[in-house]
CSV table of C-alpha atoms and ligand atoms in Angstrom, one decimal:
chain,number,residue,atom,x,y,z
J,30,UNK,CA,3.2,18.5,13.7
J,31,UNK,CA,6.7,16.8,12.4
J,32,UNK,CA,9.0,15.8,14.8
J,33,UNK,CA,11.8,16.1,14.2
J,34,UNK,CA,14.2,13.7,12.7
J,35,UNK,CA,17.6,13.2,14.3
J,36,UNK,CA,20.1,13.6,10.8
J,37,UNK,CA,23.0,14.9,12.3
J,38,UNK,CA,26.0,13.4,13.5
J,39,UNK,CA,24.0,10.7,15.9
J,40,UNK,CA,22.6,9.4,13.2
J,41,UNK,CA,25.0,9.6,10.5
J,42,UNK,CA,23.6,6.7,8.3
J,43,UNK,CA,19.8,8.4,7.8
J,44,UNK,CA,19.2,7.5,4.2
J,45,UNK,CA,16.8,8.5,1.6
J,46,UNK,CA,15.6,7.7,-1.5
J,47,UNK,CA,13.2,7.5,-4.4
J,48,UNK,CA,11.6,4.3,-5.6
J,49,UNK,CA,9.8,4.0,-9.0
J,50,UNK,CA,7.2,0.8,-8.6
J,51,UNK,CA,6.4,0.0,-12.4
J,52,UNK,CA,5.3,-3.5,-13.9
J,53,UNK,CA,2.6,-4.2,-16.6
J,54,UNK,CA,-0.9,-3.0,-16.0
J,55,UNK,CA,-2.9,-5.2,-12.6
J,56,UNK,CA,0.1,-6.0,-11.1
J,57,UNK,CA,-0.6,-4.4,-8.0
J,58,UNK,CA,1.7,-1.9,-8.0
J,59,UNK,CA,-0.7,0.6,-6.5
J,60,UNK,CA,-1.9,-1.8,-3.8
J,61,UNK,CA,1.6,-2.8,-3.1
J,62,UNK,CA,2.0,1.1,-2.5
J,63,UNK,CA,-0.5,1.6,-0.4
J,64,UNK,CA,0.2,-0.8,1.8
J,65,UNK,CA,3.8,-0.1,2.1
J,66,UNK,CA,2.1,2.8,3.5
J,67,UNK,CA,-0.7,1.7,6.0
J,68,UNK,CA,-3.2,4.2,3.8
J,69,UNK,CA,-5.1,4.0,0.4
J,70,UNK,CA,-3.7,6.7,-1.4
J,71,UNK,CA,-3.3,4.9,-4.8
J,72,UNK,CA,-6.4,3.8,-6.4
J,73,UNK,CA,-7.0,0.3,-7.1
J,74,UNK,CA,-9.1,-2.0,-9.4
J,75,UNK,CA,-9.0,-5.4,-12.0
J,76,UNK,CA,-9.1,-2.9,-14.8
J,77,UNK,CA,-5.9,-2.6,-16.5
J,78,UNK,CA,-5.3,1.9,-16.6
J,79,UNK,CA,-7.0,2.1,-13.1
J,80,UNK,CA,-4.2,4.7,-12.3
J,81,UNK,CA,-3.6,7.7,-14.7
J,82,UNK,CA,-1.0,9.9,-12.9
J,83,UNK,CA,1.7,9.5,-10.8
J,84,UNK,CA,1.7,9.2,-6.6
J,85,UNK,CA,3.8,10.0,-4.0
J,86,UNK,CA,4.0,7.8,-1.1
J,87,UNK,CA,6.1,8.0,1.7
J,88,UNK,CA,7.2,5.5,4.2
J,89,UNK,CA,9.7,7.0,7.3
J,90,UNK,CA,11.5,5.1,10.1
J,91,UNK,CA,14.1,6.2,12.6
J,92,UNK,CA,17.6,5.5,10.2
J,93,UNK,CA,15.1,6.0,6.8
J,94,UNK,CA,13.1,7.7,4.6
J,95,UNK,CA,11.3,6.2,1.5
J,96,UNK,CA,9.6,7.6,-1.0
J,97,UNK,CA,7.8,5.8,-3.5
J,98,UNK,CA,6.7,6.7,-6.7
J,99,UNK,CA,3.2,4.8,-7.8
J,100,UNK,CA,3.6,5.4,-11.9
J,101,UNK,CA,0.5,4.3,-14.4
J,102,UNK,CA,0.8,0.6,-15.5
J,103,UNK,CA,2.8,0.7,-18.9
J,104,UNK,CA,1.2,-0.6,-21.4
J,105,UNK,CA,1.7,-1.1,-25.3
J,106,UNK,CA,-1.4,-2.3,-26.9
J,107,UNK,CA,-2.9,0.9,-27.6
J,108,UNK,CA,-1.2,4.2,-28.3
J,109,UNK,CA,-3.5,7.0,-27.6
J,110,UNK,CA,-1.9,10.4,-26.6
J,111,UNK,CA,-3.2,9.8,-22.6
J,112,UNK,CA,-1.4,6.2,-22.9
J,113,UNK,CA,1.9,8.2,-24.5
J,114,UNK,CA,1.9,10.5,-22.0
J,115,UNK,CA,1.5,7.5,-19.4
J,116,UNK,CA,4.7,6.5,-20.9
J,117,UNK,CA,6.6,9.3,-21.1
J,118,UNK,CA,6.0,10.1,-17.8
J,119,UNK,CA,7.1,6.5,-16.5
J,120,UNK,CA,11.0,7.3,-18.7
J,121,UNK,CA,11.2,10.5,-16.8
J,122,UNK,CA,10.5,8.8,-13.8
J,123,UNK,CA,13.1,5.6,-14.2
J,124,UNK,CA,16.1,8.5,-15.1
J,125,UNK,CA,15.6,10.2,-11.8
J,126,UNK,CA,15.1,7.4,-9.3
J,127,UNK,CA,17.3,5.2,-6.8
J,128,UNK,CA,16.1,2.5,-7.1
J,129,UNK,CA,13.5,0.7,-9.3
J,130,UNK,CA,10.9,-2.1,-8.5
J,131,UNK,CA,9.7,-4.1,-11.4
J,132,UNK,CA,6.2,-5.9,-9.6
J,133,UNK,CA,5.2,-8.9,-11.7
J,134,UNK,CA,2.5,-11.5,-10.9
J,135,UNK,CA,4.2,-14.7,-9.5
J,136,UNK,CA,4.4,-17.8,-12.6
J,137,UNK,CA,2.7,-15.0,-14.7
J,138,UNK,CA,6.0,-13.4,-17.1
J,139,UNK,CA,4.7,-12.8,-20.3
J,140,UNK,CA,6.1,-10.2,-23.1
J,141,UNK,CA,4.4,-7.2,-21.3
J,142,UNK,CA,6.4,-7.7,-18.2
J,143,UNK,CA,9.6,-8.2,-20.7
J,144,UNK,CA,8.2,-4.9,-22.5
J,145,UNK,CA,8.7,-3.1,-19.1
J,146,UNK,CA,11.4,-5.0,-18.5
J,147,UNK,CA,12.8,-3.7,-21.3
J,148,UNK,CA,12.7,0.1,-21.2
J,149,UNK,CA,13.9,0.1,-17.6
J,150,UNK,CA,18.0,2.2,-18.3
J,151,UNK,CA,20.4,-0.6,-19.0
J,152,UNK,CA,22.4,0.2,-16.0
J,153,UNK,CA,19.6,0.2,-14.0
J,154,UNK,CA,19.5,-3.5,-12.1
J,155,UNK,CA,15.2,-3.5,-10.6
J,156,UNK,CA,14.6,-5.4,-7.5
J,157,UNK,CA,12.1,-8.2,-8.8
J,158,UNK,CA,8.9,-8.0,-6.5
J,159,UNK,CA,7.2,-11.5,-7.6
J,160,UNK,CA,3.3,-10.2,-6.0
J,161,UNK,CA,0.1,-12.3,-5.7
J,162,UNK,CA,2.4,-15.5,-4.2
J,163,UNK,CA,-0.9,-16.1,-2.3
J,164,UNK,CA,-2.5,-17.2,-5.4
J,165,UNK,CA,-0.4,-19.9,-6.3
J,166,UNK,CA,-1.3,-23.7,-5.9
J,167,UNK,CA,-0.1,-25.9,-5.3
J,168,UNK,CA,1.9,-23.7,-3.7
J,169,UNK,CA,5.4,-26.0,-5.0
J,170,UNK,CA,5.0,-24.2,-8.2
J,171,UNK,CA,7.2,-21.0,-7.1
J,172,UNK,CA,10.0,-22.2,-5.3
J,173,UNK,CA,11.2,-23.3,-9.5
J,174,UNK,CA,9.6,-20.7,-10.3
J,175,UNK,CA,12.1,-18.0,-7.7
J,176,UNK,CA,14.6,-20.4,-8.6
J,177,UNK,CA,14.6,-19.0,-12.5
J,178,UNK,CA,14.1,-15.5,-11.8
J,179,UNK,CA,17.1,-15.4,-9.4
J,180,UNK,CA,18.7,-16.7,-12.3
J,181,UNK,CA,18.2,-13.9,-14.2
J,182,UNK,CA,21.2,-11.5,-13.7
J,183,UNK,CA,19.7,-8.7,-14.8
J,184,UNK,CA,17.2,-8.5,-11.3
J,185,UNK,CA,19.6,-6.9,-8.3
J,186,UNK,CA,17.5,-9.4,-6.1
J,187,UNK,CA,13.9,-11.5,-6.5
J,188,UNK,CA,11.0,-10.6,-3.3
J,189,UNK,CA,7.8,-13.0,-3.3
J,190,UNK,CA,5.2,-11.4,-1.3
J,191,UNK,CA,1.4,-10.7,-1.4
J,192,UNK,CA,0.9,-7.2,-1.4
J,193,UNK,CA,-2.8,-7.8,-0.4
J,194,UNK,CA,-2.4,-9.8,2.1
J,195,UNK,CA,1.1,-8.8,3.8
J,196,UNK,CA,1.3,-7.2,7.1
J,197,UNK,CA,4.9,-7.2,7.1
J,198,UNK,CA,7.3,-5.6,4.3
J,199,UNK,CA,10.5,-5.7,6.3
J,200,UNK,CA,12.2,-7.9,3.3
J,201,UNK,CA,11.7,-6.3,0.8
J,202,UNK,CA,12.1,-2.3,2.5
J,203,UNK,CA,16.1,-3.5,4.0
J,204,UNK,CA,16.6,-4.3,0.6
J,205,UNK,CA,15.8,-1.3,-0.4
J,206,UNK,CA,17.5,0.6,2.5
J,207,UNK,CA,20.5,-0.5,1.1
J,208,UNK,CA,20.1,0.6,-2.5
J,209,UNK,CA,19.7,4.2,-0.8
J,210,UNK,CA,21.5,7.3,-0.7
J,211,UNK,CA,22.8,8.4,2.9
J,212,UNK,CA,20.8,11.6,2.8
J,213,UNK,CA,18.1,13.6,5.3
J,214,UNK,CA,14.7,12.5,4.7
J,215,UNK,CA,12.7,14.9,2.3
J,216,UNK,CA,9.5,15.1,3.7
J,217,UNK,CA,8.3,15.4,7.4
J,218,UNK,CA,7.8,11.9,9.5
J,219,UNK,CA,4.0,12.0,9.0
J,220,UNK,CA,3.4,13.0,6.0
J,221,UNK,CA,2.2,10.3,4.0
J,222,UNK,CA,1.6,11.4,0.6
J,223,UNK,CA,2.2,15.3,-1.6
J,224,UNK,CA,-0.7,15.3,-3.2
J,225,UNK,CA,-3.3,17.5,-2.0
J,226,UNK,CA,-7.0,15.5,-0.2
J,227,UNK,CA,-8.5,18.1,-3.4
J,228,UNK,CA,-7.2,15.8,-5.7
J,229,UNK,CA,-7.1,12.4,-3.6
J,230,UNK,CA,-11.1,13.2,-3.1
J,231,UNK,CA,-11.5,12.4,-7.0
J,232,UNK,CA,-8.7,10.2,-7.4
J,233,UNK,CA,-11.6,8.0,-4.7
J,234,UNK,CA,-14.4,8.7,-7.3
J,235,UNK,CA,-13.1,7.7,-9.8
J,236,UNK,CA,-12.1,4.1,-8.7
J,237,UNK,CA,-15.3,3.4,-7.1
J,238,UNK,CA,-16.6,4.6,-11.3
J,239,UNK,CA,-14.2,2.2,-12.4
J,240,UNK,CA,-15.2,-0.6,-9.7
J,241,UNK,CA,-18.9,0.0,-10.2
J,242,UNK,CA,-19.1,0.5,-13.4
J,243,UNK,CA,-19.1,-2.0,-16.8
J,244,UNK,CA,-15.5,-2.7,-18.3
J,245,UNK,CA,-15.7,0.1,-21.4
J,246,UNK,CA,-17.1,3.6,-18.9
J,247,UNK,CA,-14.6,4.3,-17.1
J,248,UNK,CA,-12.1,5.1,-19.6
J,249,UNK,CA,-15.0,7.8,-21.0
J,250,UNK,CA,-15.7,9.2,-17.1
J,251,UNK,CA,-14.2,12.5,-16.1
J,252,UNK,CA,-14.0,13.4,-12.4
J,253,UNK,CA,-13.6,17.3,-11.6
J,254,UNK,CA,-13.8,18.2,-7.9
J,255,UNK,CA,-16.3,22.0,-8.1
J,256,UNK,CA,-16.0,23.1,-4.5
J,257,UNK,CA,-14.3,21.4,-1.5
J,258,UNK,CA,-14.4,23.1,1.5
J,259,UNK,CA,-13.1,22.8,5.0
J,260,UNK,CA,-14.7,23.6,8.1
J,261,UNK,CA,-13.3,21.9,10.6
J,262,UNK,CA,-13.2,18.1,10.6
J,263,UNK,CA,-15.6,18.8,7.9
J,264,UNK,CA,-15.4,18.6,4.5
J,265,UNK,CA,-17.9,19.9,1.8
J,266,UNK,CA,-17.2,18.4,-1.4
J,267,UNK,CA,-18.7,19.1,-4.6
J,268,UNK,CA,-18.1,16.6,-7.3
J,269,UNK,CA,-18.7,16.5,-11.3
J,270,UNK,CA,-18.6,13.2,-12.8
J,271,UNK,CA,-18.4,14.1,-16.5
J,272,UNK,CA,-20.2,11.2,-19.3
J,273,UNK,CA,-19.5,11.7,-22.8
J,274,UNK,CA,-23.2,10.9,-23.8
J,275,UNK,CA,-26.7,11.0,-22.0
J,276,UNK,CA,-27.1,7.2,-22.2
J,277,UNK,CA,-23.8,6.8,-20.4
J,278,UNK,CA,-25.2,9.5,-18.3
J,279,UNK,CA,-28.0,7.4,-17.4
J,280,UNK,CA,-25.6,4.4,-16.8
J,281,UNK,CA,-24.3,6.1,-14.2
J,282,UNK,CA,-27.2,7.4,-12.7
J,283,UNK,CA,-28.9,4.2,-12.4
J,284,UNK,CA,-32.8,3.3,-11.3
J,285,UNK,CA,-33.4,5.5,-9.2
J,286,UNK,CA,-30.2,7.3,-9.1
J,287,UNK,CA,-29.1,3.8,-7.2
J,288,UNK,CA,-25.3,3.5,-8.9
J,289,UNK,CA,-24.8,7.2,-8.0
J,290,UNK,CA,-25.5,6.5,-4.6
J,291,UNK,CA,-23.3,4.0,-4.4
J,292,UNK,CA,-20.3,5.2,-6.0
J,293,UNK,CA,-20.9,8.5,-3.5
J,294,UNK,CA,-21.4,6.5,-0.9
J,295,UNK,CA,-18.1,4.8,-0.7
J,296,UNK,CA,-16.0,7.4,-2.5
J,297,UNK,CA,-17.0,9.0,1.5
J,298,UNK,CA,-15.9,6.7,3.1
J,299,UNK,CA,-12.8,6.4,1.6
J,300,UNK,CA,-12.2,10.3,1.9
J,301,UNK,CA,-13.6,10.2,5.5
J,302,UNK,CA,-11.0,7.7,6.3
J,303,UNK,CA,-8.0,9.6,4.6
J,304,UNK,CA,-9.1,12.7,6.7
J,305,UNK,CA,-10.1,11.7,9.9
J,306,UNK,CA,-13.0,13.0,9.5
J,307,UNK,CA,-16.8,13.8,8.1
J,308,UNK,CA,-17.4,14.5,4.7
J,309,UNK,CA,-20.1,15.6,2.7
J,310,UNK,CA,-20.4,14.5,-0.5
J,311,UNK,CA,-22.0,16.1,-3.9
J,312,UNK,CA,-21.8,14.7,-7.1
J,313,UNK,CA,-23.5,15.6,-10.0
J,314,UNK,CA,-23.6,13.5,-13.7
J,315,UNK,CA,-23.0,15.6,-16.8
J,316,UNK,CA,-22.3,15.3,-20.1
J,317,UNK,CA,-19.0,16.8,-21.3
J,318,UNK,CA,-18.9,19.2,-24.4
J,319,UNK,CA,-21.8,21.2,-23.1
J,320,UNK,CA,-21.4,25.3,-22.5
J,321,UNK,CA,-20.9,24.5,-18.9
J,322,UNK,CA,-18.6,22.5,-19.1
J,323,UNK,CA,-16.0,24.3,-21.9
J,324,UNK,CA,-16.4,26.9,-19.2
J,325,UNK,CA,-15.1,24.2,-16.1
J,326,UNK,CA,-12.3,23.6,-17.8
J,327,UNK,CA,-11.3,27.2,-18.5
J,328,UNK,CA,-11.8,27.7,-15.0
J,329,UNK,CA,-9.5,24.9,-14.0
J,330,UNK,CA,-6.9,26.2,-16.1
J,331,UNK,CA,-6.8,29.5,-14.6
J,332,UNK,CA,-8.9,31.2,-16.9
J,333,UNK,CA,-11.8,31.6,-14.8
J,334,UNK,CA,-14.1,34.7,-15.0
W,28,LIG,N1,-4.6,-11.9,-5.0
W,28,LIG,C1,-4.0,-11.1,-4.9
W,28,LIG,N2,-4.7,-10.2,-5.5
W,28,LIG,C2,-3.7,-8.6,-5.1
W,28,LIG,C3,-2.5,-8.9,-4.4
W,28,LIG,N3,-2.0,-7.5,-5.2
W,28,LIG,C4,-2.9,-6.6,-5.4
W,28,LIG,N4,-4.0,-7.8,-5.9
W,28,LIG,C5,-5.4,-7.3,-7.0
W,28,LIG,O1,-4.9,-6.9,-8.1
W,28,LIG,C6,-5.4,-6.4,-8.5
W,28,LIG,C7,-5.1,-4.7,-9.5
W,28,LIG,O2,-4.6,-4.3,-8.7
W,28,LIG,P1,-3.6,-2.5,-8.3
W,28,LIG,O3,-3.4,-2.3,-7.4
W,28,LIG,O4,-4.8,-1.5,-9.3
W,28,LIG,O5,-2.8,-2.8,-10.2
W,28,LIG,P2,-1.8,-2.1,-10.6
W,28,LIG,O6,-2.7,-1.7,-12.1
W,28,LIG,O7,-0.4,-2.6,-10.3
W,28,LIG,O8,-1.1,-0.8,-10.0
W,28,LIG,C8,-6.7,-5.9,-8.0
W,28,LIG,O9,-7.9,-6.2,-7.8
W,28,LIG,C9,-6.1,-6.0,-6.6
W,28,LIG,O10,-6.8,-6.2,-5.6
W,28,LIG,C10,-2.6,-10.1,-3.8
W,28,LIG,O11,-1.0,-9.8,-3.5
W,28,LIG,N5,-2.7,-11.3,-3.7
W,29,LIG,MG1,-2.2,1.3,-10.5
């Protein structure tokens, strides 16, 4: 149950707004979102383009509600349809937000970071989040880097942190809050995202494909939820991992089904943490393009028989 938040005369300075998290792949955008929200929502891996769609996460405090939007990794290397769509989605996001966080890795400003910066509208001054400061060795290298970034007029502020290790994001949150408009909250206090459980379940399975399969294979896979049944605190989830050929299918299943079992166990544990309940998860692996897959694809579009 949501507690009503006091946005009336007692609290005339309640602020609420949307914050886009952008940056080249692998800088830690999704990790930052998850740690800000205090819950895994956006899947992460060391491989670029793990995040394929926009995920929102909310943080609500007595005087502010932050609506964070994690974006698929900006990238310019390949220009296939998926990437073009992803980049379009980010540009649309940027025109529609109150604050932009540009995330980079400490000491590693490169041409991809510059490419992302060039895509931020000229009138928008992003907050520069310098992530992974835990990796800087020796520590003395950090200060000159921060100083250099701080002198760059394009950035509204520079905030060094370690998204994966810090447990206090007060500095970042207060920088953001001062830039949000006075507005009532958009979501209930106990809401953390507007993504459905069903969608997040598919994402958590996909995350394990990225983490447990080789370098290339994850990009050839799709996860479909066939059935998602809720029985009190229990979820029965039937899902299919679609691959492109029999060879890939054999790899996903693994020797004696071990790989698929590992994928299923880890994804199940993540979904259990999300719903704070029990999950029964059944995974199938199928080769795309077969008759039944076409039928399922149509069903997902709402044209099922
Ligand atoms: N050492 C270190 N690694 C991090 C930190 N934040 C994220 N990572 C790692 O960086 C990789 C990419 O993170 P991810 O959030 O998926 O990046 P994204 O592509 O920008 O969303 C993952 O392996 C994370 O565990 C951090 O603060 N320190
Ligand atoms: Mg990501």
